[in-house]
Amino acid sequence: MLRVGNLPATVTPEDLRHLFERYGLVVTAEIARDEKGHSLGYGFVQMALPQSAKNAIQKLDGACCFGPPLSVKSTAWCRGTLL
């Protein structure tokens, strides 16, 4: 699972899926939202294969796809272990 940060409020799950599909099969793509349904500025993408996730991290971390540079990290990395 990948955590995608620094997302503008206008980005949809479909936008995330479309962006990450360039690097492999996307299983899920979701935007984190508050109780009122407003974007929290980050989301999660699950890729079918670990190598696809690694490729997406290498290509998209720091990329300006929706405006500000994205932060793309493995959720395992966020917990202190590597993908």
Tab-separated table of N, CA, C and O in Angstrom:
chain	number	residue	atom	x	y	z
A	1	MET	N	0.857	-1.178	0.000
A	1	MET	CA	0.000	0.000	0.000
A	1	MET	C	0.899	1.236	0.000
A	1	MET	O	1.887	1.286	0.720
A	2	LEU	N	0.498	2.221	-0.789
A	2	LEU	CA	1.232	3.472	-0.886
A	2	LEU	C	0.415	4.603	-0.288
A	2	LEU	O	-0.799	4.671	-0.478
A	3	ARG	N	1.089	5.490	0.419
A	3	ARG	CA	0.455	6.708	0.931
A	3	ARG	C	0.878	7.836	-0.001
A	3	ARG	O	2.068	8.045	-0.240
A	4	VAL	N	-0.094	8.558	-0.527
A	4	VAL	CA	0.156	9.644	-1.467
A	4	VAL	C	-0.261	10.940	-0.792
A	4	VAL	O	-1.442	11.152	-0.509
A	5	GLY	N	0.714	11.787	-0.487
A	5	GLY	CA	0.444	13.027	0.219
A	5	GLY	C	0.582	14.255	-0.656
A	5	GLY	O	1.084	14.193	-1.779
A	6	ASN	N	0.135	15.378	-0.109
A	6	ASN	CA	0.203	16.679	-0.755
A	6	ASN	C	-0.763	16.771	-1.938
A	6	ASN	O	-0.452	17.377	-2.961
A	7	LEU	N	-1.932	16.166	-1.779
A	7	LEU	CA	-2.943	16.171	-2.841
A	7	LEU	C	-3.868	17.378	-2.711
A	7	LEU	O	-4.386	17.646	-1.623
A	8	PRO	N	-4.110	18.086	-3.809
A	8	PRO	CA	-5.116	19.149	-3.777
A	8	PRO	C	-6.509	18.555	-3.504
A	8	PRO	O	-6.765	17.386	-3.802
A	9	ALA	N	-7.388	19.363	-2.980
A	9	ALA	CA	-8.734	18.908	-2.618
A	9	ALA	C	-9.531	18.433	-3.828
A	9	ALA	O	-10.489	17.673	-3.678
A	10	THR	N	-9.147	18.835	-5.021
A	10	THR	CA	-9.902	18.488	-6.228
A	10	THR	C	-9.571	17.106	-6.784
A	10	THR	O	-10.272	16.611	-7.670
A	11	VAL	N	-8.516	16.459	-6.285
A	11	VAL	CA	-8.109	15.143	-6.803
A	11	VAL	C	-9.105	14.082	-6.349
A	11	VAL	O	-9.488	14.026	-5.182
A	12	THR	N	-9.510	13.233	-7.291
A	12	THR	CA	-10.478	12.162	-7.017
A	12	THR	C	-9.762	10.804	-6.981
A	12	THR	O	-8.624	10.688	-7.469
A	13	PRO	N	-10.436	9.782	-6.446
A	13	PRO	CA	-9.856	8.439	-6.509
A	13	PRO	C	-9.570	8.004	-7.953
A	13	PRO	O	-8.568	7.337	-8.212
A	14	GLU	N	-10.420	8.414	-8.876
A	14	GLU	CA	-10.206	8.073	-10.287
A	14	GLU	C	-8.939	8.726	-10.828
A	14	GLU	O	-8.213	8.125	-11.613
A	15	ASP	N	-8.673	9.975	-10.405
A	15	ASP	CA	-7.437	10.652	-10.800
A	15	ASP	C	-6.219	9.871	-10.312
A	15	ASP	O	-5.252	9.681	-11.052
A	16	LEU	N	-6.265	9.441	-9.056
A	16	LEU	CA	-5.152	8.663	-8.495
A	16	LEU	C	-4.964	7.357	-9.252
A	16	LEU	O	-3.849	6.988	-9.607
A	17	ARG	N	-6.058	6.656	-9.490
A	17	ARG	CA	-5.991	5.382	-10.214
A	17	ARG	C	-5.363	5.593	-11.591
A	17	ARG	O	-4.459	4.863	-11.986
A	18	HIS	N	-5.824	6.596	-12.298
A	18	HIS	CA	-5.312	6.870	-13.643
A	18	HIS	C	-3.806	7.168	-13.604
A	18	HIS	O	-3.052	6.669	-14.439
A	19	LEU	N	-3.369	7.956	-12.649
A	19	LEU	CA	-1.955	8.301	-12.531
A	19	LEU	C	-1.099	7.069	-12.246
A	19	LEU	O	-0.065	6.854	-12.885
A	20	PHE	N	-1.542	6.225	-11.321
A	20	PHE	CA	-0.727	5.085	-10.895
A	20	PHE	C	-0.807	3.907	-11.864
A	20	PHE	O	0.081	3.055	-11.864
A	21	GLU	N	-1.844	3.842	-12.683
A	21	GLU	CA	-1.958	2.738	-13.646
A	21	GLU	C	-0.832	2.735	-14.673
A	21	GLU	O	-0.586	1.722	-15.313
A	22	ARG	N	-0.136	3.841	-14.813
A	22	ARG	CA	1.027	3.898	-15.712
A	22	ARG	C	2.128	2.943	-15.250
A	22	ARG	O	2.984	2.558	-16.034
A	23	TYR	N	2.102	2.569	-13.973
A	23	TYR	CA	3.173	1.766	-13.387
A	23	TYR	C	2.750	0.346	-13.044
A	23	TYR	O	3.544	-0.436	-12.539
A	24	GLY	N	1.504	0.002	-13.307
A	24	GLY	CA	1.030	-1.350	-13.058
A	24	GLY	C	-0.434	-1.358	-12.649
A	24	GLY	O	-1.090	-0.317	-12.571
A	25	LEU	N	-0.935	-2.550	-12.396
A	25	LEU	CA	-2.332	-2.729	-12.025
A	25	LEU	C	-2.608	-2.132	-10.653
A	25	LEU	O	-1.919	-2.448	-9.678
A	26	VAL	N	-3.620	-1.279	-10.578
A	26	VAL	CA	-4.044	-0.666	-9.327
A	26	VAL	C	-5.211	-1.474	-8.764
A	26	VAL	O	-6.217	-1.671	-9.438
A	27	VAL	N	-5.071	-1.937	-7.532
A	27	VAL	CA	-6.125	-2.701	-6.870
A	27	VAL	C	-7.151	-1.743	-6.257
A	27	VAL	O	-8.354	-1.909	-6.449
A	28	THR	N	-6.668	-0.741	-5.518
A	28	THR	CA	-7.551	0.271	-4.927
A	28	THR	C	-6.871	1.631	-4.969
A	28	THR	O	-5.644	1.724	-4.927
A	29	ALA	N	-7.686	2.666	-5.012
A	29	ALA	CA	-7.216	4.050	-4.927
A	29	ALA	C	-8.273	4.831	-4.160
A	29	ALA	O	-9.430	4.873	-4.575
A	30	GLU	N	-7.889	5.419	-3.032
A	30	GLU	CA	-8.835	6.119	-2.167
A	30	GLU	C	-8.252	7.445	-1.694
A	30	GLU	O	-7.045	7.576	-1.529
A	31	ILE	N	-9.119	8.402	-1.455
A	31	ILE	CA	-8.755	9.694	-0.877
A	31	ILE	C	-9.251	9.704	0.566
A	31	ILE	O	-10.423	9.364	0.828
A	32	ALA	N	-8.385	10.081	1.514
A	32	ALA	CA	-8.807	10.210	2.910
A	32	ALA	C	-9.690	11.450	3.043
A	32	ALA	O	-9.372	12.507	2.497
A	33	ARG	N	-10.800	11.299	3.754
A	33	ARG	CA	-11.769	12.394	3.908
A	33	ARG	C	-12.179	12.545	5.374
A	33	ARG	O	-12.171	11.565	6.129
A	34	ASP	N	-12.536	13.773	5.732
A	34	ASP	CA	-13.027	14.013	7.088
A	34	ASP	C	-14.502	13.620	7.178
A	34	ASP	O	-15.090	13.151	6.200
A	35	GLU	N	-15.095	13.840	8.346
A	35	GLU	CA	-16.479	13.429	8.569
A	35	GLU	C	-17.480	14.182	7.690
A	35	GLU	O	-18.608	13.731	7.486
A	36	LYS	N	-17.061	15.315	7.130
A	36	LYS	CA	-17.933	16.078	6.225
A	36	LYS	C	-17.683	15.748	4.758
A	36	LYS	O	-18.318	16.314	3.886
A	37	GLY	N	-16.739	14.849	4.512
A	37	GLY	CA	-16.450	14.436	3.146
A	37	GLY	C	-15.392	15.259	2.436
A	37	GLY	O	-15.134	15.057	1.255
A	38	HIS	N	-14.744	16.169	3.165
A	38	HIS	CA	-13.688	16.989	2.581
A	38	HIS	C	-12.366	16.225	2.548
A	38	HIS	O	-12.025	15.503	3.497
A	39	SER	N	-11.615	16.406	1.474
A	39	SER	CA	-10.318	15.752	1.339
A	39	SER	C	-9.374	16.191	2.453
A	39	SER	O	-9.326	17.374	2.813
A	40	LEU	N	-8.613	15.237	2.964
A	40	LEU	CA	-7.590	15.531	3.969
A	40	LEU	C	-6.223	15.777	3.333
A	40	LEU	O	-5.239	15.984	4.033
A	41	GLY	N	-6.167	15.741	1.998
A	41	GLY	CA	-4.913	16.050	1.302
A	41	GLY	C	-3.986	14.862	1.103
A	41	GLY	O	-2.848	15.035	0.690
A	42	TYR	N	-4.486	13.670	1.392
A	42	TYR	CA	-3.695	12.468	1.133
A	42	TYR	C	-4.624	11.316	0.794
A	42	TYR	O	-5.835	11.376	0.995
A	43	GLY	N	-4.034	10.275	0.235
A	43	GLY	CA	-4.804	9.099	-0.123
A	43	GLY	C	-3.937	7.864	-0.113
A	43	GLY	O	-2.748	7.926	0.234
A	44	PHE	N	-4.532	6.751	-0.498
A	44	PHE	CA	-3.838	5.468	-0.500
A	44	PHE	C	-4.073	4.757	-1.819
A	44	PHE	O	-5.179	4.779	-2.353
A	45	VAL	N	-3.018	4.147	-2.327
A	45	VAL	CA	-3.093	3.367	-3.559
A	45	VAL	C	-2.490	2.003	-3.280
A	45	VAL	O	-1.390	1.906	-2.708
A	46	GLN	N	-3.200	0.955	-3.655
A	46	GLN	CA	-2.671	-0.398	-3.536
A	46	GLN	C	-2.405	-0.924	-4.933
A	46	GLN	O	-3.306	-0.989	-5.769
A	47	MET	N	-1.150	-1.273	-5.171
A	47	MET	CA	-0.734	-1.839	-6.447
A	47	MET	C	-0.769	-3.360	-6.339
A	47	MET	O	-0.566	-3.921	-5.264
A	48	ALA	N	-1.000	-4.037	-7.465
A	48	ALA	CA	-1.085	-5.504	-7.455
A	48	ALA	C	0.265	-6.161	-7.194
A	48	ALA	O	0.319	-7.210	-6.552
A	49	LEU	N	1.346	-5.546	-7.665
A	49	LEU	CA	2.675	-6.146	-7.528
A	49	LEU	C	3.639	-5.219	-6.790
A	49	LEU	O	3.642	-4.006	-7.047
A	50	PRO	N	4.481	-5.763	-5.912
A	50	PRO	CA	5.455	-4.930	-5.202
A	50	PRO	C	6.371	-4.139	-6.144
A	50	PRO	O	6.681	-2.980	-5.866
A	51	GLN	N	6.772	-4.732	-7.257
A	51	GLN	CA	7.658	-4.020	-8.181
A	51	GLN	C	6.948	-2.820	-8.805
A	51	GLN	O	7.557	-1.777	-9.026
A	52	SER	N	5.658	-2.946	-9.064
A	52	SER	CA	4.882	-1.814	-9.587
A	52	SER	C	4.851	-0.678	-8.566
A	52	SER	O	4.977	0.494	-8.928
A	53	ALA	N	4.678	-1.027	-7.309
A	53	ALA	CA	4.671	-0.020	-6.243
A	53	ALA	C	6.025	0.676	-6.161
A	53	ALA	O	6.098	1.905	-6.052
A	54	LYS	N	7.107	-0.082	-6.230
A	54	LYS	CA	8.452	0.509	-6.187
A	54	LYS	C	8.671	1.446	-7.364
A	54	LYS	O	9.225	2.537	-7.201
A	55	ASN	N	8.239	1.043	-8.553
A	55	ASN	CA	8.377	1.893	-9.735
A	55	ASN	C	7.588	3.187	-9.564
A	55	ASN	O	8.072	4.268	-9.920
A	56	ALA	N	6.377	3.078	-9.051
A	56	ALA	CA	5.543	4.267	-8.847
A	56	ALA	C	6.197	5.222	-7.848
A	56	ALA	O	6.214	6.436	-8.064
A	57	ILE	N	6.754	4.689	-6.774
A	57	ILE	CA	7.440	5.529	-5.786
A	57	ILE	C	8.605	6.257	-6.448
A	57	ILE	O	8.766	7.477	-6.288
A	58	GLN	N	9.420	5.520	-7.204
A	58	GLN	CA	10.586	6.122	-7.852
A	58	GLN	C	10.201	7.224	-8.818
A	58	GLN	O	10.875	8.246	-8.911
A	59	LYS	N	9.126	7.040	-9.565
A	59	LYS	CA	8.731	8.005	-10.593
A	59	LYS	C	7.869	9.156	-10.057
A	59	LYS	O	7.949	10.269	-10.572
A	60	LEU	N	7.053	8.901	-9.045
A	60	LEU	CA	6.063	9.899	-8.641
A	60	LEU	C	6.399	10.667	-7.374
A	60	LEU	O	5.860	11.754	-7.166
A	61	ASP	N	7.274	10.150	-6.517
A	61	ASP	CA	7.634	10.876	-5.303
A	61	ASP	C	8.356	12.167	-5.707
A	61	ASP	O	9.392	12.136	-6.355
A	62	GLY	N	7.779	13.292	-5.379
A	62	GLY	CA	8.345	14.590	-5.736
A	62	GLY	C	7.853	15.138	-7.067
A	62	GLY	O	8.159	16.277	-7.426
A	63	ALA	N	7.081	14.348	-7.814
A	63	ALA	CA	6.566	14.799	-9.112
A	63	ALA	C	5.404	15.777	-8.905
A	63	ALA	O	4.621	15.647	-7.971
A	64	CYS	N	5.295	16.744	-9.784
A	64	CYS	CA	4.234	17.760	-9.720
A	64	CYS	C	3.110	17.388	-10.680
A	64	CYS	O	2.926	18.022	-11.720
A	65	CYS	N	2.357	16.368	-10.345
A	65	CYS	CA	1.301	15.857	-11.231
A	65	CYS	C	-0.014	16.605	-11.094
A	65	CYS	O	-0.752	16.733	-12.061
A	66	PHE	N	-0.329	17.084	-9.911
A	66	PHE	CA	-1.595	17.783	-9.669
A	66	PHE	C	-1.357	19.200	-9.156
A	66	PHE	O	-2.266	19.829	-8.628
A	67	GLY	N	-0.131	19.677	-9.280
A	67	GLY	CA	0.234	20.993	-8.759
A	67	GLY	C	1.448	20.863	-7.865
A	67	GLY	O	2.571	20.757	-8.350
A	68	PRO	N	1.246	20.811	-6.547
A	68	PRO	CA	2.391	20.698	-5.638
A	68	PRO	C	3.063	19.329	-5.759
A	68	PRO	O	2.435	18.357	-6.187
A	69	PRO	N	4.340	19.234	-5.390
A	69	PRO	CA	5.046	17.940	-5.471
A	69	PRO	C	4.376	16.889	-4.584
A	69	PRO	O	4.057	17.153	-3.429
A	70	LEU	N	4.170	15.712	-5.157
A	70	LEU	CA	3.565	14.609	-4.411
A	70	LEU	C	4.570	13.988	-3.457
A	70	LEU	O	5.777	13.975	-3.720
A	71	SER	N	4.064	13.445	-2.390
A	71	SER	CA	4.847	12.605	-1.490
A	71	SER	C	4.279	11.198	-1.626
A	71	SER	O	3.116	10.961	-1.286
A	72	VAL	N	5.079	10.291	-2.164
A	72	VAL	CA	4.617	8.910	-2.372
A	72	VAL	C	5.544	7.985	-1.592
A	72	VAL	O	6.740	7.917	-1.871
A	73	LYS	N	4.986	7.314	-0.610
A	73	LYS	CA	5.751	6.428	0.268
A	73	LYS	C	4.993	5.123	0.474
A	73	LYS	O	3.769	5.109	0.473
A	74	SER	N	5.734	4.072	0.697
A	74	SER	CA	5.122	2.816	1.100
A	74	SER	C	4.592	2.973	2.515
A	74	SER	O	5.245	3.578	3.367
A	75	THR	N	3.393	2.448	2.794
A	75	THR	CA	2.890	2.523	4.162
A	75	THR	C	3.779	1.712	5.095
A	75	THR	O	3.873	2.015	6.270
A	76	ALA	N	4.457	0.691	4.566
A	76	ALA	CA	5.432	-0.052	5.372
A	76	ALA	C	6.584	0.870	5.757
A	76	ALA	O	7.073	0.853	6.886
A	77	TRP	N	7.028	1.712	4.813
A	77	TRP	CA	8.100	2.671	5.093
A	77	TRP	C	7.646	3.667	6.152
A	77	TRP	O	8.393	4.038	7.039
A	78	CYS	N	6.391	4.066	6.086
A	78	CYS	CA	5.859	5.015	7.049
A	78	CYS	C	5.867	4.420	8.470
A	78	CYS	O	5.963	5.134	9.438
A	79	ARG	N	5.788	3.092	8.561
A	79	ARG	CA	5.830	2.419	9.860
A	79	ARG	C	7.246	2.078	10.283
A	79	ARG	O	7.463	1.491	11.329
A	80	GLY	N	8.253	2.395	9.429
A	80	GLY	CA	9.634	2.168	9.814
A	80	GLY	C	10.279	0.975	9.133
A	80	GLY	O	11.423	0.659	9.428
A	81	THR	N	9.581	0.312	8.220
A	81	THR	CA	10.176	-0.778	7.462
A	81	THR	C	10.069	-0.461	5.985
A	81	THR	O	9.253	0.368	5.582
A	82	LEU	N	10.867	-1.079	5.180
A	82	LEU	CA	10.845	-0.813	3.746
A	82	LEU	C	9.963	-1.798	3.014
A	82	LEU	O	9.776	-2.932	3.445
A	83	LEU	N	9.428	-1.374	1.867
A	83	LEU	CA	8.598	-2.204	0.996
A	83	LEU	C	9.391	-3.390	0.507
A	83	LEU	O	10.527	-3.301	0.172
